XYZ file of C-alpha atoms in Angstrom:
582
model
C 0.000 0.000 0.000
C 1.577 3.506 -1.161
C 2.152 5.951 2.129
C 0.732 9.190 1.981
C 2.522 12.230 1.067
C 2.504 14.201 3.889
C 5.134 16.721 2.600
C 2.070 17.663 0.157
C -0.228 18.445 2.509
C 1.636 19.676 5.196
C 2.472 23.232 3.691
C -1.919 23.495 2.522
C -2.440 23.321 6.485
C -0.305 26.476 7.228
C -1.952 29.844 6.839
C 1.691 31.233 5.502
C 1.376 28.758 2.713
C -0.630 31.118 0.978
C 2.470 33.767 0.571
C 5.605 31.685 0.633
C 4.642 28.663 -1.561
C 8.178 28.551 -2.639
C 10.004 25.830 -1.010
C 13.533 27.275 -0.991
C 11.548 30.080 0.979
C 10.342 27.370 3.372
C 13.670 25.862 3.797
C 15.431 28.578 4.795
C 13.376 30.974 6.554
C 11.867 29.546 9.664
C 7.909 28.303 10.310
C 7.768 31.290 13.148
C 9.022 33.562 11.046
C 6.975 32.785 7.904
C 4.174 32.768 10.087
C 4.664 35.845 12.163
C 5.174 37.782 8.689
C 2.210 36.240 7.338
C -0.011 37.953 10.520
C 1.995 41.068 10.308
C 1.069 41.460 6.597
C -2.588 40.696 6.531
C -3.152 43.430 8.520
C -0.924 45.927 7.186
C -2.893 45.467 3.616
C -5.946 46.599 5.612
C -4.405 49.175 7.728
C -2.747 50.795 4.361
C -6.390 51.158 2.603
C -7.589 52.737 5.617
C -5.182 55.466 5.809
C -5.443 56.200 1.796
C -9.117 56.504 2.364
C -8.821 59.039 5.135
C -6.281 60.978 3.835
C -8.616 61.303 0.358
C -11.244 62.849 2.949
C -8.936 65.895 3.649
C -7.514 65.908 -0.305
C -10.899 66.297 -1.226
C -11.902 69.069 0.702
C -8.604 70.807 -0.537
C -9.636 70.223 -4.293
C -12.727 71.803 -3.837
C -11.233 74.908 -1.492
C -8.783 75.355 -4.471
C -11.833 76.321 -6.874
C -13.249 79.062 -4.295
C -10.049 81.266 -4.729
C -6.568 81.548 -3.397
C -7.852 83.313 0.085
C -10.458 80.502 0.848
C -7.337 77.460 0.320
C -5.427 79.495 2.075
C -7.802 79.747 5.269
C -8.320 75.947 5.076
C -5.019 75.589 5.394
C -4.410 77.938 8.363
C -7.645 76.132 9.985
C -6.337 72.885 9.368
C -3.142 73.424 10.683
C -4.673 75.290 13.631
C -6.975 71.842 14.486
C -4.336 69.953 14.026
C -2.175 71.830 16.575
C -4.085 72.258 19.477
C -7.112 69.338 18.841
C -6.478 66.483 16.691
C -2.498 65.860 17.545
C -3.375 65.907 21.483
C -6.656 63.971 21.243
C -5.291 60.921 18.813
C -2.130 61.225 21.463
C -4.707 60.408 24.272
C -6.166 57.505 22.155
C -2.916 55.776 21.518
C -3.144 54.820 25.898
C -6.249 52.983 24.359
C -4.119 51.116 21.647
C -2.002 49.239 24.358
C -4.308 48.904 27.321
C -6.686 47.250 24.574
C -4.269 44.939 22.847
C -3.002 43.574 26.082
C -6.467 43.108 27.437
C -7.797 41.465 24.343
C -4.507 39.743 24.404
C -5.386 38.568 27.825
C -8.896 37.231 26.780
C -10.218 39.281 29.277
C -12.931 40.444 27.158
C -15.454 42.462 29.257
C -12.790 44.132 30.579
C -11.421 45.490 27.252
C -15.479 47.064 27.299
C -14.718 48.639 30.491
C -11.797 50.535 29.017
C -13.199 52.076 25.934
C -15.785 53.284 28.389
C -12.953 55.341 30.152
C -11.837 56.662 26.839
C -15.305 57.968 25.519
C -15.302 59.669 29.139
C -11.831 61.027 29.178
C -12.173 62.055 25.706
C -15.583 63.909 25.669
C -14.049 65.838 28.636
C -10.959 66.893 26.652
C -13.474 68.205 24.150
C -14.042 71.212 26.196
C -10.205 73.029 25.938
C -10.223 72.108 22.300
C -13.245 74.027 21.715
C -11.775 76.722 23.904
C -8.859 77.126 22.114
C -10.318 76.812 18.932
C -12.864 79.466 19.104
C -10.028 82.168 19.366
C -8.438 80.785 15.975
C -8.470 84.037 14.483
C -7.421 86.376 17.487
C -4.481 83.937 17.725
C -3.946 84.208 13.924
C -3.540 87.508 13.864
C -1.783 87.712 17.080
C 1.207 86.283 14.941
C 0.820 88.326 12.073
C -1.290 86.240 10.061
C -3.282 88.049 6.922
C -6.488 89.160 8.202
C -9.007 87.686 5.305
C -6.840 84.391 5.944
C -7.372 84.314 9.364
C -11.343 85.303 8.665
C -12.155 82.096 6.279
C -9.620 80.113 8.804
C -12.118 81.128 11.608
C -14.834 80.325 9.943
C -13.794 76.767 9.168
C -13.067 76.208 12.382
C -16.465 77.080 13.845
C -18.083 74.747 11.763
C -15.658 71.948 12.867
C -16.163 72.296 16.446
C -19.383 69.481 16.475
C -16.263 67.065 14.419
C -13.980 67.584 17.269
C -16.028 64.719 19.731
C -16.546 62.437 16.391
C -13.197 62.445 15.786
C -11.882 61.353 18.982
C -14.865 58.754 19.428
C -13.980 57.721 15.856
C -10.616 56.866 16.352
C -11.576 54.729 19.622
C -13.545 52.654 17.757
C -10.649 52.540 15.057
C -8.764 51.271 18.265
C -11.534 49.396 19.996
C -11.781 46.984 16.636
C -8.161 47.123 15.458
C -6.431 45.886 18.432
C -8.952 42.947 18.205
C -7.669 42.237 14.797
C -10.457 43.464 13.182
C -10.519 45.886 10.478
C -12.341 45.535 7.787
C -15.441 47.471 9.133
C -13.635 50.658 9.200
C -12.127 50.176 5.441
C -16.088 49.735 4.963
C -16.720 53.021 6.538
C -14.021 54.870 5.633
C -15.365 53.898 1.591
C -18.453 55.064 2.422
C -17.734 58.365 4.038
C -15.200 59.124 0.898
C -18.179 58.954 -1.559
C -20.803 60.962 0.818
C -17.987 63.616 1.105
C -17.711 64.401 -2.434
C -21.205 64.422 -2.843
C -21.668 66.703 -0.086
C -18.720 69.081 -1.282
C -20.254 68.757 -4.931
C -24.000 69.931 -3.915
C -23.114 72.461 -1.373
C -20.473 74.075 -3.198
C -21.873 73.810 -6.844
C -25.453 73.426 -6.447
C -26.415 75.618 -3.072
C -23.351 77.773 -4.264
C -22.509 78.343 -0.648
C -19.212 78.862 -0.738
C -16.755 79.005 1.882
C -19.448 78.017 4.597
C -20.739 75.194 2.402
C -16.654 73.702 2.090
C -16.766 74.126 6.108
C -20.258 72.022 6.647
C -18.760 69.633 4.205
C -15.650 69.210 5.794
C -17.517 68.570 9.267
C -19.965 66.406 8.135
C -17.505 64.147 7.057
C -16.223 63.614 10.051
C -19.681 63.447 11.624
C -20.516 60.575 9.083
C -17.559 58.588 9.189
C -17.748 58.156 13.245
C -21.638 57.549 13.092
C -21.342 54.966 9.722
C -18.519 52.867 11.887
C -20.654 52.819 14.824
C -23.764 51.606 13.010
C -21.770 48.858 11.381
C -20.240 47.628 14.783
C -23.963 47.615 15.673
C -25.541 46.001 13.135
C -23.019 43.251 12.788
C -23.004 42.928 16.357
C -19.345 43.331 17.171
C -19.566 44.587 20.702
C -21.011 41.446 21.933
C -17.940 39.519 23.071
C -16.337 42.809 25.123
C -19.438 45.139 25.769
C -21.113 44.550 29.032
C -22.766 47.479 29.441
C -22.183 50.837 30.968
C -20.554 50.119 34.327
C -19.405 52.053 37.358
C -15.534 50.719 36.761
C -15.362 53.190 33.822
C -14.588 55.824 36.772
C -12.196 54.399 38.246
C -8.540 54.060 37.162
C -7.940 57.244 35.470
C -5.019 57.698 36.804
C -3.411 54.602 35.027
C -5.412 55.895 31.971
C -3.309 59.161 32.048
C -0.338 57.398 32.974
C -0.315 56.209 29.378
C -2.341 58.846 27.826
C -0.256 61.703 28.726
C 3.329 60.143 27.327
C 1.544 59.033 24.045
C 0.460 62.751 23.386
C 3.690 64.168 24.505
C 5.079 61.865 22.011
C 2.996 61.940 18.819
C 2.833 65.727 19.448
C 6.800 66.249 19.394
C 7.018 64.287 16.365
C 3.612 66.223 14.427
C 4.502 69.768 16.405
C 7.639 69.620 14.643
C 6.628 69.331 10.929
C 3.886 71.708 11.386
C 6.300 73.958 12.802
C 8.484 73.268 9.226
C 5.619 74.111 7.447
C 5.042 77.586 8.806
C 8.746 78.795 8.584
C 8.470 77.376 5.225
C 6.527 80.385 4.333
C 9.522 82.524 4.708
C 10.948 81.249 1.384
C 10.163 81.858 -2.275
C 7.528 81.042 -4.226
C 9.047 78.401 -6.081
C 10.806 76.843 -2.868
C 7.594 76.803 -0.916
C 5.767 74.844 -4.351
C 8.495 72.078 -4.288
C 8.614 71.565 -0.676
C 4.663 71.418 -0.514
C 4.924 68.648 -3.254
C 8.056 66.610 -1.142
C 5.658 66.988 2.038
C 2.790 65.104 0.243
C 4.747 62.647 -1.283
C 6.408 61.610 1.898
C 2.752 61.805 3.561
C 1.438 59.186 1.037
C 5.367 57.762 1.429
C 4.686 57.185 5.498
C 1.346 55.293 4.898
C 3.076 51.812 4.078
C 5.515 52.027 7.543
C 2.004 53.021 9.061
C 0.121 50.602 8.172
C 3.193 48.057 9.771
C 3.145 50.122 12.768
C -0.531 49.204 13.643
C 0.249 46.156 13.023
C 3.160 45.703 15.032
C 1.005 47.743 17.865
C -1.521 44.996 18.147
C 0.575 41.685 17.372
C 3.123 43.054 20.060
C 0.337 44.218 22.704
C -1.613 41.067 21.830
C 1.408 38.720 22.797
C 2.188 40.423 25.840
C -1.226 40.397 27.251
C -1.191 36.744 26.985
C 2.056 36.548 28.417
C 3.742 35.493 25.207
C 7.147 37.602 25.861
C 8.926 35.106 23.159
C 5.786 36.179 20.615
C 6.609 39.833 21.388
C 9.956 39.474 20.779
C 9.387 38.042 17.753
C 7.487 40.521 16.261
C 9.041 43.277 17.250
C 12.437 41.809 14.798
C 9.937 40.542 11.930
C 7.785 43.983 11.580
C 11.296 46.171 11.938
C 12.930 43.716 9.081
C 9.678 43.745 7.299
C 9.779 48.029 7.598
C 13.544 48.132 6.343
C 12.737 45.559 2.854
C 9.708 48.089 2.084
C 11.940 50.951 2.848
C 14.230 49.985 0.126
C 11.920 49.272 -1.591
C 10.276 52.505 -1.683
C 13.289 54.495 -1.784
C 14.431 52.358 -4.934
C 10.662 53.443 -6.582
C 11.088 57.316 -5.939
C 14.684 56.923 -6.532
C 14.158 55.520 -10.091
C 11.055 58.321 -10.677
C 12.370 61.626 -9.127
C 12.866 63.614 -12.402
C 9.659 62.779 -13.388
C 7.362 62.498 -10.221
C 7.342 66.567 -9.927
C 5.451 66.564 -12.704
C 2.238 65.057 -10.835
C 1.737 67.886 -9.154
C 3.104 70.925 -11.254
C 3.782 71.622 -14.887
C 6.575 74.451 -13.667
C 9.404 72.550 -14.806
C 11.607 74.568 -12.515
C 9.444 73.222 -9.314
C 9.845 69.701 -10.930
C 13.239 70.207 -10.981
C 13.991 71.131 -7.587
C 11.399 68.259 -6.717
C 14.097 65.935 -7.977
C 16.958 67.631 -6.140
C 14.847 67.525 -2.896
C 14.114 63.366 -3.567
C 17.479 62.810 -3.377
C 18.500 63.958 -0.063
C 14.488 62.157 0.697
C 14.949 58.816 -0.505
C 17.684 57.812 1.813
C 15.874 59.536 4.728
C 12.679 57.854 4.294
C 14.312 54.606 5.150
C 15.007 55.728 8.550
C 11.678 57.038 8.744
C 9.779 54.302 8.190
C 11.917 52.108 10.679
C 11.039 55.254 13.259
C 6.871 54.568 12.161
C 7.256 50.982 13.225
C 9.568 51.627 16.290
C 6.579 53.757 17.413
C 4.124 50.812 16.934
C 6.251 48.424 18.608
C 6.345 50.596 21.735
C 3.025 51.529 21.875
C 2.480 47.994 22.231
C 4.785 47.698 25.190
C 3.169 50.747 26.981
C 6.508 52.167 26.763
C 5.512 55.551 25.758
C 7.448 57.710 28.734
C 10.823 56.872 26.806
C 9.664 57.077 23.435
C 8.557 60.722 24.067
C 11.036 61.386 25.825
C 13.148 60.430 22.486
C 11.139 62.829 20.777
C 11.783 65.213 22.374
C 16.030 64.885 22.226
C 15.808 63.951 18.662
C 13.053 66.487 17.358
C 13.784 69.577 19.250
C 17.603 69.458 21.045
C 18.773 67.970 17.981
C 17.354 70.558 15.520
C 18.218 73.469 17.650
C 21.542 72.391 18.556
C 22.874 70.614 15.402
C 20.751 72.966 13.003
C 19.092 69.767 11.319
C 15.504 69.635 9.804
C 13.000 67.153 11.240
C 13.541 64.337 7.999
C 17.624 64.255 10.132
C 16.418 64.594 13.099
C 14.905 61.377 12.323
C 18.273 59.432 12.295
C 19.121 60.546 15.876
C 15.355 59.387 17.127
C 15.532 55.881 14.933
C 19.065 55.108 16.605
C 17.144 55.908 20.321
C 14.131 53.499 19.552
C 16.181 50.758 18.433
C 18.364 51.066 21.444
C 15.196 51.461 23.585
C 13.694 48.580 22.038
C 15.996 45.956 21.889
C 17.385 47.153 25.765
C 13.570 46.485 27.094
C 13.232 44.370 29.864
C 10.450 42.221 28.272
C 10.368 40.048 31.707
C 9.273 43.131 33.354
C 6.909 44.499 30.490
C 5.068 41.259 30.035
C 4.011 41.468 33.873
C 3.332 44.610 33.505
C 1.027 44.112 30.805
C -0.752 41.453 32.742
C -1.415 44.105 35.494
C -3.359 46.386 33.101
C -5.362 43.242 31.610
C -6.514 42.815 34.700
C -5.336 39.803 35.344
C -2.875 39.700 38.358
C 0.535 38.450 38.825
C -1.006 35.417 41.047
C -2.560 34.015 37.743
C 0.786 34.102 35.969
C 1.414 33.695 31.746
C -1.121 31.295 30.289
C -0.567 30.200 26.697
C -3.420 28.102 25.333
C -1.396 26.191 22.510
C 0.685 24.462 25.509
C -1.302 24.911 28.473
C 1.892 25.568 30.480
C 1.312 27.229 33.771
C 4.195 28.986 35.007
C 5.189 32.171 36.897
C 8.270 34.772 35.592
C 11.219 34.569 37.459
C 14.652 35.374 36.854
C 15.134 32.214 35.562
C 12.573 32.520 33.381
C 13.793 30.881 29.725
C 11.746 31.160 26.529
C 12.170 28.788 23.987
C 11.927 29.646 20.562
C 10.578 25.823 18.581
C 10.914 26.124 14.775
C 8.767 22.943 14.279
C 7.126 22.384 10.389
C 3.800 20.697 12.454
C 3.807 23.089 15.977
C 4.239 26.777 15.876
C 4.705 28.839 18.632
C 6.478 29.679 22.082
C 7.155 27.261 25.090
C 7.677 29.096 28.324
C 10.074 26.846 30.657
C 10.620 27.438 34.081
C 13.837 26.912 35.556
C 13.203 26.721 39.100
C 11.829 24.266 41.254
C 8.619 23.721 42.384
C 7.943 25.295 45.999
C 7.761 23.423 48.921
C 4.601 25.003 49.759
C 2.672 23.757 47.085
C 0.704 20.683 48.049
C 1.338 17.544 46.680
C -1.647 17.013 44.658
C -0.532 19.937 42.718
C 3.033 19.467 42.897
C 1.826 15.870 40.971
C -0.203 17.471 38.377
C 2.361 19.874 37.098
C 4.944 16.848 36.630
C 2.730 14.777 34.904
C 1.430 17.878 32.976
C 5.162 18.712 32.058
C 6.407 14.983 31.392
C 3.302 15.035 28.890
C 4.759 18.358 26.759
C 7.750 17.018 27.056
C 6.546 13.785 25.278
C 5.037 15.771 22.909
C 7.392 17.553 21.842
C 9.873 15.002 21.572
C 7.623 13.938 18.981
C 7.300 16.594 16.977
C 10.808 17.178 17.359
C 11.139 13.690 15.564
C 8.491 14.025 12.669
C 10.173 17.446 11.761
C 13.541 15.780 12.054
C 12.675 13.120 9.494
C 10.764 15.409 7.486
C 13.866 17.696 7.068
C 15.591 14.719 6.809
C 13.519 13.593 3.518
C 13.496 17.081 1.746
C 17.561 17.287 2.003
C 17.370 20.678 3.944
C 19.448 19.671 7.166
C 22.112 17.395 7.389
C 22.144 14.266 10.047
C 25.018 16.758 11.842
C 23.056 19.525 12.439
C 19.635 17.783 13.207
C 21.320 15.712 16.220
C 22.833 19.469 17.185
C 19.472 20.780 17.526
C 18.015 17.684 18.766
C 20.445 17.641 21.377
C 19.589 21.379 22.166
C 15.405 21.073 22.424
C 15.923 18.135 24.531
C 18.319 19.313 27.000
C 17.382 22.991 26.640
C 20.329 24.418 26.810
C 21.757 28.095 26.516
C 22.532 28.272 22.273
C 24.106 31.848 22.584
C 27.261 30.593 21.812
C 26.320 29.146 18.300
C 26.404 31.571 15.689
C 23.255 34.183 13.910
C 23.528 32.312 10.637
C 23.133 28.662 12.287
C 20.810 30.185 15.128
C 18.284 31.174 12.156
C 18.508 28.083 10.162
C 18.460 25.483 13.060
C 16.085 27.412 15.767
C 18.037 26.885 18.337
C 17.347 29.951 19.707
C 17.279 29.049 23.900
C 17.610 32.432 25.781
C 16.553 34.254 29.017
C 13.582 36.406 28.672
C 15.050 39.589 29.561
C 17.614 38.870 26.286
């Protein structure tokens, strides 16, 4: 009777199989990592639509601004600047605490409690509503406090007023951004962001065109919009019932445990707002040159805007995958993807920077028929192209942090990169970003993870006493300085086991003492087996010698320290034994 052909149907059963099909890919790049990439990518595709779609909201509303004269696109500007100062930079800021307490939570699979935390936010949020609206109302004395033209600063008023009722929907839209994202769901709000795209230029079409209401019509557009987008996600977490699993109502625990909120909160607005303050900054002393210098480095601005959407979409990715694996006390999985989704930022990097490398003369041209802005264009790409690389490995940095709940350093970093490093060293914020990149990789790869995943257990709710569960091994164990992760590149198991070094206590009864021996011996039976089907199945496709299959054998069985052996032969064997805070 013929044997099956497992080797056939062994790749169909993994959900990378569906991007690296090639078998030399399969040989040489390892199942966690195939599989960790796989995860990471899924959701960046996603996460980059998104991001297009909103940033078409605000491109449209500039299109149609354009046609009402140079004053009116000038206002918007000044407005939208203005909002983005004092309102939308500090209020995402305070959503980003919501991006890691939710991942970890979720991460945790303590589900009503992630409910109980977007509570808080709506609360915290709808309060910070107020000093927006203060500031914002005095847009125009402040506009021509600092010299500002005085019809400019009129229309810029006027768009503000009518943006004040977007101010709450665009905080309570980017909670439920972060409410479904850090679940790994994100469809709905590509849904809803395709929706509100077409209603906006319908909106901007009849008010503008039809009513003929000019600069207030362009200002009710541009709020509705918002208004629309935050109401059309809602109704389709609603309808398709979303909520269910985490939403247990409006509960009294919402007002409690601010103060951990803000612990978060505060650092993640410090830190997005050095890092936006500093462009928008660039933008207004950019107003001091020429005509034809300001053109070209309007056009460099958007193409590095649309540029930065790829390392953004990573960088939500990273967020969740990262926050996700420390809630469940999967420091190993966090590690993990904190190295694929920085690799995975520096390939599209070069990538990218090869593309507007290989178009620069021409690109200019998109946006201007001046050939002397084009020109320039392609002067300014080259001194870009390089930079963006560092840039997008900053994006991602930021992502993997936020996942960590690190955010007190990372702003911190901000703010020596962004602002001591400009003044002091005279560089603009695209250098600046090679200073901040270096800090976030040092801060990243110096974490304690021991620490952070215990941390992150804390905020889920979950308690130190209850320790790291992992479903997939059902190995109950508590961090200790001993604590050893071990990394098992198996073709049939993928994941993390969490081994801990020291003994059992003597205070633990016997009855338990028994059922955590006979719970181990039974993993460790297990794996031995898979060890042995992956041996022989490496074996059979030629990919690992008899030499270095007994080397790793010997390693998984006796789980030993492999620091000694060397990167190369760490990657391609998986023996990859090392304490947690590594």
């Amino acid at each position: 009777m013929d044997r099956p052909n497992h080797r056939a149907e062994a790749p169909s059963m993994e959900p990378s199989a569906k991007f690296f099909c090639c078998s030399c890919v399969r040989r040489y790049l390892p199942l966690a990592y195939r599989e960790e990439l796989y995860h990471i990518l899924r959701m960046t595709g996603p996460l980059l639509v998104c991001r297009f779609l909103n940033f078409l909201l605000f491109f449209v509303v500039t299109m149609f601004c354009g046609r009402l004269g140079n004053t009116v696109l000038a206002g918007y500007g000044m407005a939208s600047a203005t909002i983005n100062v004092s309102s939308a930079a500090t209020g995402l800021g305070l959503t980003l605490a919501c991006d890691t307490l939710v991942s970890q939570t979720f991460g945790s699979k303590n589900l009503l409690h992630v409910g109980v935390i977007l509570q808080r936010s709506i609360l915290i949020l709808l309060l910070f509503c107020l000093p927006c609206w203060g500031l914002l109302i005095n847009t125009q004395s402040f506009l021509l406090l600092v010299g500002q033209d005085p019809d400019v600063a009129r229309v810029a008023q006027i768009y503000v007023e009518a943006y004040l009722p977007a101010i709450p929907a665009i905080f309570l839209y980017q909670l439920q951004v972060s409410y479904l994202q850090n679940q790994g769901v994100i469809i709905p709000q590509m849904y809803a962001s395709v929706v509100a795209n077409v209603v906006n230029v319908l909106v901007n079409y009849i008010l503008l065109f039809w009513w003929d209401l000019g600069v207030h019509g362009s200002a009710a557009a541009n709020c509705f919009a918002q208004v629309f987008s935050c109401f059309t996600l809602f109704a389709y977490i609603r309808l398709k019932k979303l909520h269910v699993k985490t939403w247990g109502g409006w509960s009294s625990e919402s007002l409690q445990e601010w103060d951990n909120y803000m612990k978060l909160a505060i650092p993640s607005t410090l830190m997005l707002c050095f890092e936006w303050w500093i462009y928008e900054i660039g933008g207004f002393l950019a107003g001091m040159l020429g005509e034809v210098d300001l053109a070209a480095q309007h056009v460099v601005i958007m193409l590095a805007y649309i540029n930065y959407m790829i390392p953004a979409g990573l960088q939500g990715a990273a967020c969740v995958r990262v926050g996700n694996a420390l809630g469940a006390g999967d420091t190993a999985g966090a590690i993990l993807t904190s190295k694929v989704s920085l690799i995975c930022a520096a390939a599209l990097a070069i990538i990218q920077g090869l593309v507007l490398g290989g178009t620069k003369t021409v690109i200019g041209f998109l946006f201007t028929s001046d050939e002397t802005i084009a020109e320039l264009v392609s002067e300014l790409m080259s001194i870009y192209c390089p930079l963006q690389f560092f840039n997008g490995l900053l994006c991602v940095g930021m992502g993997i942090v936020l996942g960590t709940g690190q955010q007190k350093i990372a702003a911190i970093a901000n703010l020596i990169g962004y602002y001591f490093a400009s003044c002091w060293l005279l560089v603009g914020p695209f250098n600046s970003s090679l200073l901040v990149i270096n800090l976030f990789i040092v801060i990243i790869f110096k974490l304690n993870w021991k620490k952070i995943t215990e941390e992150a257990i804390e905020r889920a709710g979950k308690g130190k006493s209850r320790g790291l569960s992992q479903p997939e091994f059902r190995s109950n164990h508590r961090l200790s300085g001993s604590f050893f992760i071990a990394l098992n590149h198996l073709e049939n198991q993928n994941g993390y086991t969490a081994v801990n070094s020291e003994e059992v206590d003597e205070e633990r009864s016997t009855s338990l003492a028994q059922e955590r021996l006979a719970e181990v011996h039974e993993g460790e039976m297990r794996n031995e087996n898979s060890i042995s089907t992956s041996q022989n199945k490496m074996t059979q496709e030629g990919g690992m010698s008899k030499k270095l299959s007994s080397h790793v054998s010997a390693h998984h069985q006796k789980r030993t320290d492999c620091s000694n052996c060397s990167p190369y032969t760490q990657w391609r064997d998986g023996c990859t034994f090392y304490p947690a805070s590594a």
